[in-house]
RNA sequence: GGCGACAUAGCCAAGUGGUAAGGCAGGGGUCUGCAAAAUCCUUAUCCCCGGUUCGAAUCCGGGUGUCGCCUCCA
């Protein structure tokens, strides 16, 4: 099955062809660790995880690199800006290093909870300063830079291809005139590669460089890190859609100017999570984190299921009602799967149907990661009479390699949860008492026990094979 | 001012030329002592107007509306 991906660079779906047979170099922009990731950020990482899982499913060996932006960057590009890390550090009374460390750990915990496969290299920008300096030196040597006001700038006028990814018309800015321009820049689109003149006296993160003691500009880290781990040309680069016009545009400029080669073959961008008709944003405060969502009663897997319900290139609307429906659907999915596991009926084998479903599934996921349709396939499998539970189980297991919803482990998770939250022995005893009461048709007592269990958070499920119970979701 | 995206049932959403996936919620049935769970059935002609076509939610033009980016941002 050929994998087709939508490439932002060409604005078309293209068949994916790796540089090296059976191998994929994948770079995904990480988080700036001055605060917790909100669920909008997390949507992008879920998309990237799905991409990676599809590549692995298709037999590729994936080398995945993600950066950690642990260097402070300006809250605005103008002189008045404040360093985000410094700002947060002051607020919390910690050093910037402590801040970065804290939020990096929190982020990695979020990824783990969302069942996101860890990158092969999840690396800090601050650990790659030398690579960045090396890149800037290359650019300097080739004449792509200039120094003004103590800072090293990239000169976009030397790079005619500038803005191709975002289809930016460099001339059009003049008409706009809405942006305050850094007066040191020759061109408004020029960007800083290295700062030596920090506007802030308390800038703690500084390194020596040929241009003086200072720190790197934001964009240079992704270029330096990706090339260091993946080579000067690699397969796929992902990020949020907001990165197209500035961050990725600048990354391309500096990377390709330095090497003289094409840098990335496929650009994939995730759309935003929309909240109350508006994107969720850090700067506006009051954003939802994963742990907040958990407090509200929605597990990380429910959120993952929610995200899978929409295509990654479409805005997804978040609301209480929307996440609630995802919760119901996910819980029902788990219930059905638990029943399938308990009751391994064997129909006459129907390999034809099984193969048909596998093919259909593969077609959906390889068509630019169409998860909504892939989910439709699993629902179809669960509902069918064409195959028995044994075959269903195998299909679920296979499909979950892509979904990453812990479908098979869910039962185990529920059991663990039960052990944490109730006295299992007591529950078992009550269940038995209720069974006895029911046998003697003592409905009053039976219902009383059921109510009691319900108060304990336990849900009783009678079936022809006996009575089961689980924690209420 | 420039650039871009989107508009499908109560809600979340697929589908991008051949007569509307899936999920949730709602309604009805089966099962059950009653419930719950499960299960079956059931609910739209795709923002408006015009055009192209044998045929359009899907292509083109116009309109209306919503949103994003252009400044740190997934």
Short mmCIF file of C-alpha atoms in Angstrom, two decimals, chain A residues 17-381:
data_model
loop_
_atom_site.label_atom_id
_atom_site.label_comp_id
_atom_site.label_asym_id
_atom_site.label_seq_id
_atom_site.Cartn_x
_atom_site.Cartn_y
_atom_site.Cartn_z
CA UNK A 17 9.09 8.19 -1.17
CA UNK A 18 11.85 7.92 1.39
CA UNK A 19 15.39 9.00 0.68
CA UNK A 20 16.76 5.76 1.97
CA UNK A 21 14.84 2.57 1.33
CA UNK A 22 12.80 1.46 4.35
CA UNK A 23 14.09 4.31 6.49
CA UNK A 24 12.50 7.60 7.43
CA UNK A 25 14.08 10.63 9.04
CA UNK A 26 11.38 12.49 10.93
CA UNK A 27 11.73 15.81 12.68
CA UNK A 28 8.95 17.28 14.79
CA UNK A 29 9.08 20.68 16.43
CA UNK A 30 8.85 20.36 20.17
CA UNK A 31 7.51 22.56 22.88
CA UNK A 32 8.88 25.74 24.34
CA UNK A 33 9.14 24.72 27.95
CA UNK A 34 8.17 27.79 29.86
CA UNK A 35 4.75 26.46 30.72
CA UNK A 36 2.63 23.32 30.57
CA UNK A 37 1.49 22.06 27.19
CA UNK A 38 -2.18 22.72 26.63
CA UNK A 39 -4.45 20.24 24.91
CA UNK A 40 -4.19 22.18 21.67
CA UNK A 41 -0.42 21.65 21.62
CA UNK A 42 -1.02 18.03 22.43
CA UNK A 43 -3.28 17.55 19.44
CA UNK A 44 -0.28 18.15 17.20
CA UNK A 45 1.85 15.62 19.04
CA UNK A 46 -0.92 13.05 18.74
CA UNK A 47 -1.04 13.67 15.00
CA UNK A 48 2.72 13.23 14.74
CA UNK A 49 2.49 10.02 16.73
CA UNK A 50 -0.13 8.68 14.36
CA UNK A 51 2.08 9.56 11.42
CA UNK A 52 4.97 7.72 12.99
CA UNK A 53 2.82 4.70 13.75
CA UNK A 54 1.61 4.56 10.18
CA UNK A 55 5.19 4.68 8.93
CA UNK A 56 6.15 1.87 11.28
CA UNK A 57 3.04 -0.09 10.28
CA UNK A 58 4.12 0.27 6.68
CA UNK A 59 7.46 -1.28 7.55
CA UNK A 60 9.68 1.76 7.81
CA UNK A 61 12.35 2.17 10.39
CA UNK A 62 11.77 5.66 11.74
CA UNK A 63 14.41 7.89 13.21
CA UNK A 64 12.44 10.50 15.08
CA UNK A 65 13.98 13.68 16.48
CA UNK A 66 12.20 16.27 18.57
CA UNK A 67 13.74 19.36 20.09
CA UNK A 68 13.04 20.91 23.44
CA UNK A 69 13.12 24.67 23.23
CA UNK A 70 14.61 25.42 26.60
CA UNK A 71 16.16 28.71 25.64
CA UNK A 72 14.08 31.70 26.44
CA UNK A 73 12.66 33.60 23.54
CA UNK A 74 11.18 37.00 23.40
CA UNK A 75 7.56 37.56 24.14
CA UNK A 76 7.72 39.94 21.24
CA UNK A 77 10.26 40.71 18.60
CA UNK A 78 10.36 44.38 19.39
CA UNK A 79 12.85 45.94 21.76
CA UNK A 80 10.32 45.99 24.51
CA UNK A 81 9.99 42.25 24.58
CA UNK A 82 10.43 40.15 27.62
CA UNK A 83 12.10 36.79 27.67
CA UNK A 84 9.44 34.14 28.25
CA UNK A 85 11.65 31.93 30.34
CA UNK A 86 12.94 34.80 32.42
CA UNK A 87 9.45 36.09 32.92
CA UNK A 88 8.20 32.75 34.13
CA UNK A 89 11.25 32.21 36.32
CA UNK A 90 10.73 35.52 38.05
CA UNK A 91 7.11 34.72 38.60
CA UNK A 92 7.92 31.39 40.19
CA UNK A 93 11.08 32.45 41.95
CA UNK A 94 13.23 29.86 40.22
CA UNK A 95 16.11 29.88 37.79
CA UNK A 96 15.38 29.54 34.11
CA UNK A 97 17.09 26.16 34.17
CA UNK A 98 14.74 24.92 36.83
CA UNK A 99 11.76 26.19 34.90
CA UNK A 100 12.87 24.45 31.74
CA UNK A 101 13.53 21.23 33.57
CA UNK A 102 10.21 21.23 35.34
CA UNK A 103 8.13 21.82 32.23
CA UNK A 104 10.17 19.41 30.16
CA UNK A 105 9.37 16.65 32.61
CA UNK A 106 5.73 17.62 32.68
CA UNK A 107 5.62 17.55 28.90
CA UNK A 108 7.25 14.15 28.68
CA UNK A 109 4.76 12.89 31.20
CA UNK A 110 1.90 14.17 29.06
CA UNK A 111 3.31 12.39 26.04
CA UNK A 112 3.61 9.17 27.97
CA UNK A 113 0.07 9.39 29.26
CA UNK A 114 -1.19 9.93 25.75
CA UNK A 115 0.61 6.76 24.72
CA UNK A 116 2.83 8.67 22.35
CA UNK A 117 5.90 6.72 21.30
CA UNK A 118 8.92 8.67 22.61
CA UNK A 119 11.17 10.21 19.98
CA UNK A 120 14.47 8.45 19.39
CA UNK A 121 16.10 11.74 20.27
CA UNK A 122 14.24 14.20 22.45
CA UNK A 123 16.94 16.78 22.84
CA UNK A 124 17.46 20.15 24.41
CA UNK A 125 18.37 23.19 22.41
CA UNK A 126 20.83 24.18 25.11
CA UNK A 127 22.75 20.97 24.54
CA UNK A 128 23.34 21.86 20.89
CA UNK A 129 24.72 25.37 21.02
CA UNK A 130 27.88 24.28 19.24
CA UNK A 131 25.92 22.88 16.31
CA UNK A 132 24.02 26.14 16.07
CA UNK A 133 27.18 28.20 16.14
CA UNK A 134 28.59 25.93 13.46
CA UNK A 135 25.60 26.55 11.25
CA UNK A 136 25.75 30.30 11.71
CA UNK A 137 29.43 30.23 10.83
CA UNK A 138 28.65 28.45 7.61
CA UNK A 139 26.06 31.06 6.78
CA UNK A 140 28.45 33.83 7.62
CA UNK A 141 31.13 32.35 5.40
CA UNK A 142 28.74 32.23 2.49
CA UNK A 143 27.67 35.79 3.05
CA UNK A 144 24.11 35.27 4.24
CA UNK A 145 24.50 37.21 7.45
CA UNK A 146 25.17 40.70 8.73
CA UNK A 147 25.73 42.13 12.14
CA UNK A 148 23.70 45.05 13.35
CA UNK A 149 23.37 46.41 16.84
CA UNK A 150 25.44 43.52 18.10
CA UNK A 151 23.11 40.84 16.77
CA UNK A 152 23.70 38.50 13.86
CA UNK A 153 20.91 38.58 11.30
CA UNK A 154 20.01 36.36 8.39
CA UNK A 155 19.77 38.43 5.23
CA UNK A 156 16.81 37.17 3.26
CA UNK A 157 17.66 39.29 0.25
CA UNK A 158 20.49 36.81 -0.38
CA UNK A 159 18.06 33.93 -0.51
CA UNK A 160 15.68 34.38 -3.45
CA UNK A 161 13.60 31.36 -2.52
CA UNK A 162 12.57 32.97 0.75
CA UNK A 163 8.96 32.44 1.72
CA UNK A 164 8.17 29.67 -0.72
CA UNK A 165 6.68 27.34 1.89
CA UNK A 166 4.24 29.91 3.16
CA UNK A 167 3.87 31.51 -0.26
CA UNK A 168 4.87 34.77 1.28
CA UNK A 169 5.16 37.77 -0.91
CA UNK A 170 8.02 39.73 0.53
CA UNK A 171 6.86 42.90 -1.18
CA UNK A 172 3.41 42.75 0.32
CA UNK A 173 4.53 43.70 3.77
CA UNK A 174 4.93 47.32 2.91
CA UNK A 175 1.26 47.72 2.22
CA UNK A 176 0.45 46.12 5.52
CA UNK A 177 2.60 48.23 7.74
CA UNK A 178 0.95 46.74 10.74
CA UNK A 179 4.08 45.22 12.12
CA UNK A 180 6.56 47.12 14.15
CA UNK A 181 9.86 46.61 12.46
CA UNK A 182 13.13 46.15 14.25
CA UNK A 183 15.07 49.15 12.95
CA UNK A 184 18.33 47.22 12.85
CA UNK A 185 16.96 44.89 10.19
CA UNK A 186 17.67 45.59 6.56
CA UNK A 187 14.49 43.82 5.62
CA UNK A 188 11.50 43.25 7.86
CA UNK A 189 11.70 39.51 7.22
CA UNK A 190 15.32 39.23 8.33
CA UNK A 191 15.64 37.33 11.55
CA UNK A 192 18.17 36.97 14.33
CA UNK A 193 20.59 34.06 14.33
CA UNK A 194 22.56 35.11 17.37
CA UNK A 195 21.91 37.70 20.04
CA UNK A 196 24.78 39.32 21.87
CA UNK A 197 22.88 42.32 22.98
CA UNK A 198 20.23 41.03 25.22
CA UNK A 199 17.62 43.57 26.11
CA UNK A 200 17.45 42.01 29.52
CA UNK A 201 20.10 42.36 32.16
CA UNK A 202 18.98 39.19 33.82
CA UNK A 203 19.32 36.92 30.81
CA UNK A 204 20.89 33.88 32.44
CA UNK A 205 21.46 31.63 29.47
CA UNK A 206 24.52 32.81 27.62
CA UNK A 207 27.26 31.15 25.67
CA UNK A 208 30.51 32.30 24.10
CA UNK A 209 30.49 32.61 20.35
CA UNK A 210 32.57 34.19 17.58
CA UNK A 211 30.20 37.15 17.74
CA UNK A 212 30.39 37.58 21.47
CA UNK A 213 28.71 36.14 24.51
CA UNK A 214 25.03 35.65 23.91
CA UNK A 215 22.39 33.20 22.86
CA UNK A 216 20.89 31.83 19.64
CA UNK A 217 17.80 33.00 17.83
CA UNK A 218 14.79 30.79 17.94
CA UNK A 219 14.78 29.29 14.47
CA UNK A 220 18.36 28.14 14.33
CA UNK A 221 17.93 25.33 16.80
CA UNK A 222 15.64 23.24 14.63
CA UNK A 223 17.93 23.50 11.63
CA UNK A 224 21.05 22.66 13.59
CA UNK A 225 19.53 19.82 15.57
CA UNK A 226 17.73 18.18 12.68
CA UNK A 227 20.79 18.22 10.44
CA UNK A 228 22.97 16.92 13.23
CA UNK A 229 20.80 13.84 13.76
CA UNK A 230 19.19 13.33 10.37
CA UNK A 231 21.59 14.72 7.83
CA UNK A 232 21.43 17.74 5.59
CA UNK A 233 18.43 16.44 3.70
CA UNK A 234 15.80 14.34 5.39
CA UNK A 235 12.30 13.07 4.77
CA UNK A 236 9.62 14.65 6.94
CA UNK A 237 9.28 17.74 9.08
CA UNK A 238 6.12 18.39 11.08
CA UNK A 239 4.64 21.05 13.25
CA UNK A 240 1.60 23.15 13.92
CA UNK A 241 0.10 25.18 11.14
CA UNK A 242 1.18 28.40 12.82
CA UNK A 243 4.77 27.57 12.05
CA UNK A 244 4.40 27.78 8.30
CA UNK A 245 4.87 31.52 7.72
CA UNK A 246 7.64 32.30 10.17
CA UNK A 247 9.38 29.49 11.94
CA UNK A 248 9.53 26.93 9.17
CA UNK A 249 10.00 29.56 6.52
CA UNK A 250 13.07 30.83 8.33
CA UNK A 251 14.34 27.35 9.04
CA UNK A 252 14.26 26.53 5.35
CA UNK A 253 16.06 29.74 4.46
CA UNK A 254 18.93 29.24 6.88
CA UNK A 255 19.25 25.51 6.27
CA UNK A 256 19.24 25.59 2.51
CA UNK A 257 21.39 28.69 2.37
CA UNK A 258 23.99 26.92 4.50
CA UNK A 259 24.04 23.61 2.66
CA UNK A 260 22.97 24.61 -0.83
CA UNK A 261 20.72 21.56 -0.81
CA UNK A 262 17.07 20.86 -0.41
CA UNK A 263 16.55 20.40 3.30
CA UNK A 264 13.22 18.62 3.77
CA UNK A 265 11.16 16.58 1.31
CA UNK A 266 7.76 16.55 3.01
CA UNK A 267 6.22 19.21 5.22
CA UNK A 268 3.22 18.19 7.29
CA UNK A 269 1.23 20.59 9.43
CA UNK A 270 -1.51 20.01 11.94
CA UNK A 271 -4.51 22.28 12.23
CA UNK A 272 -5.53 23.85 15.50
CA UNK A 273 -7.84 22.75 18.20
CA UNK A 274 -10.55 25.35 18.36
CA UNK A 275 -12.16 26.33 21.58
CA UNK A 276 -15.21 28.49 21.88
CA UNK A 277 -14.74 29.40 18.24
CA UNK A 278 -11.23 30.50 18.94
CA UNK A 279 -7.87 28.80 19.02
CA UNK A 280 -6.51 27.77 22.37
CA UNK A 281 -3.54 29.90 23.16
CA UNK A 282 -0.93 30.16 25.82
CA UNK A 283 -0.66 33.88 25.81
CA UNK A 284 -4.32 34.37 26.52
CA UNK A 285 -4.09 32.25 29.63
CA UNK A 286 -6.77 29.98 31.00
CA UNK A 287 -5.87 27.09 28.78
CA UNK A 288 -6.69 23.47 29.42
CA UNK A 289 -3.94 21.05 30.26
CA UNK A 290 -4.11 17.30 30.12
CA UNK A 291 -4.10 16.99 33.89
CA UNK A 292 -6.95 19.47 34.11
CA UNK A 293 -8.86 17.33 31.67
CA UNK A 294 -8.19 14.28 33.82
CA UNK A 295 -9.54 16.14 36.82
CA UNK A 296 -12.66 16.80 34.82
CA UNK A 297 -13.06 13.07 34.34
CA UNK A 298 -11.63 12.64 30.87
CA UNK A 299 -8.71 10.25 30.65
CA UNK A 300 -5.79 10.83 28.29
CA UNK A 301 -7.08 8.00 26.12
CA UNK A 302 -10.44 9.71 25.83
CA UNK A 303 -8.67 12.81 24.60
CA UNK A 304 -6.67 10.76 22.15
CA UNK A 305 -9.87 9.18 20.85
CA UNK A 306 -11.37 12.63 20.56
CA UNK A 307 -8.48 13.82 18.41
CA UNK A 308 -8.65 10.74 16.22
CA UNK A 309 -12.23 11.62 15.39
CA UNK A 310 -11.18 14.48 13.12
CA UNK A 311 -8.69 14.70 10.30
CA UNK A 312 -5.44 16.36 11.33
CA UNK A 313 -5.71 19.01 8.62
CA UNK A 314 -9.08 20.23 9.82
CA UNK A 315 -9.74 22.46 12.78
CA UNK A 316 -11.27 20.45 15.61
CA UNK A 317 -13.87 22.04 17.83
CA UNK A 318 -13.50 21.34 21.50
CA UNK A 319 -16.42 21.71 23.86
CA UNK A 320 -17.77 19.99 26.93
CA UNK A 321 -20.35 18.26 24.83
CA UNK A 322 -17.80 17.17 22.24
CA UNK A 323 -15.37 15.65 24.71
CA UNK A 324 -18.26 14.00 26.51
CA UNK A 325 -19.29 12.20 23.33
CA UNK A 326 -15.73 11.00 22.91
CA UNK A 327 -15.82 9.65 26.42
CA UNK A 328 -19.04 7.73 25.80
CA UNK A 329 -17.72 6.33 22.56
CA UNK A 330 -14.38 5.31 24.03
CA UNK A 331 -16.01 3.65 27.02
CA UNK A 332 -18.36 1.75 24.80
CA UNK A 333 -15.47 0.64 22.66
CA UNK A 334 -13.69 -0.69 25.73
CA UNK A 335 -16.82 -2.45 26.99
CA UNK A 336 -17.29 -4.22 23.72
CA UNK A 337 -13.66 -5.26 23.59
CA UNK A 338 -13.76 -6.60 27.12
CA UNK A 339 -16.74 -8.71 26.17
CA UNK A 340 -14.92 -9.93 23.11
CA UNK A 341 -11.99 -10.98 25.25
CA UNK A 342 -14.19 -12.77 27.76
CA UNK A 343 -16.13 -14.59 25.15
CA UNK A 344 -13.75 -15.99 22.56
CA UNK A 345 -16.32 -17.55 20.32
CA UNK A 346 -14.88 -19.24 17.31
CA UNK A 347 -16.89 -18.96 14.16
CA UNK A 348 -15.84 -20.81 11.13
CA UNK A 349 -12.76 -18.87 10.08
CA UNK A 350 -13.38 -16.20 7.52
CA UNK A 351 -9.94 -15.09 6.35
CA UNK A 352 -11.50 -13.44 3.34
CA UNK A 353 -13.40 -10.97 5.48
CA UNK A 354 -10.45 -10.43 7.77
CA UNK A 355 -8.25 -9.57 4.83
CA UNK A 356 -10.87 -7.30 3.41
CA UNK A 357 -10.98 -5.35 6.65
CA UNK A 358 -7.21 -5.18 6.90
CA UNK A 359 -6.99 -3.86 3.38
CA UNK A 360 -9.70 -1.32 3.98
CA UNK A 361 -8.00 -0.14 7.15
CA UNK A 362 -4.66 0.11 5.45
CA UNK A 363 -6.20 2.11 2.64
CA UNK A 364 -7.68 4.61 5.07
CA UNK A 365 -4.57 5.18 7.14
CA UNK A 366 -2.36 5.45 4.08
CA UNK A 367 -4.60 8.08 2.59
CA UNK A 368 -3.06 11.02 4.39
CA UNK A 369 -3.77 9.46 7.79
CA UNK A 370 -7.53 9.42 7.62
CA UNK A 371 -8.21 8.43 11.21
CA UNK A 372 -11.95 9.21 11.20
CA UNK A 373 -12.44 6.63 8.50
CA UNK A 374 -10.07 4.21 10.16
CA UNK A 375 -12.19 4.46 13.28
CA UNK A 376 -15.25 3.73 11.18
CA UNK A 377 -13.54 0.52 10.10
CA UNK A 378 -13.00 -0.68 13.64
CA UNK A 379 -16.64 0.00 14.48
CA UNK A 380 -17.62 -2.01 11.45
CA UNK A 381 -15.46 -4.89 12.62
#
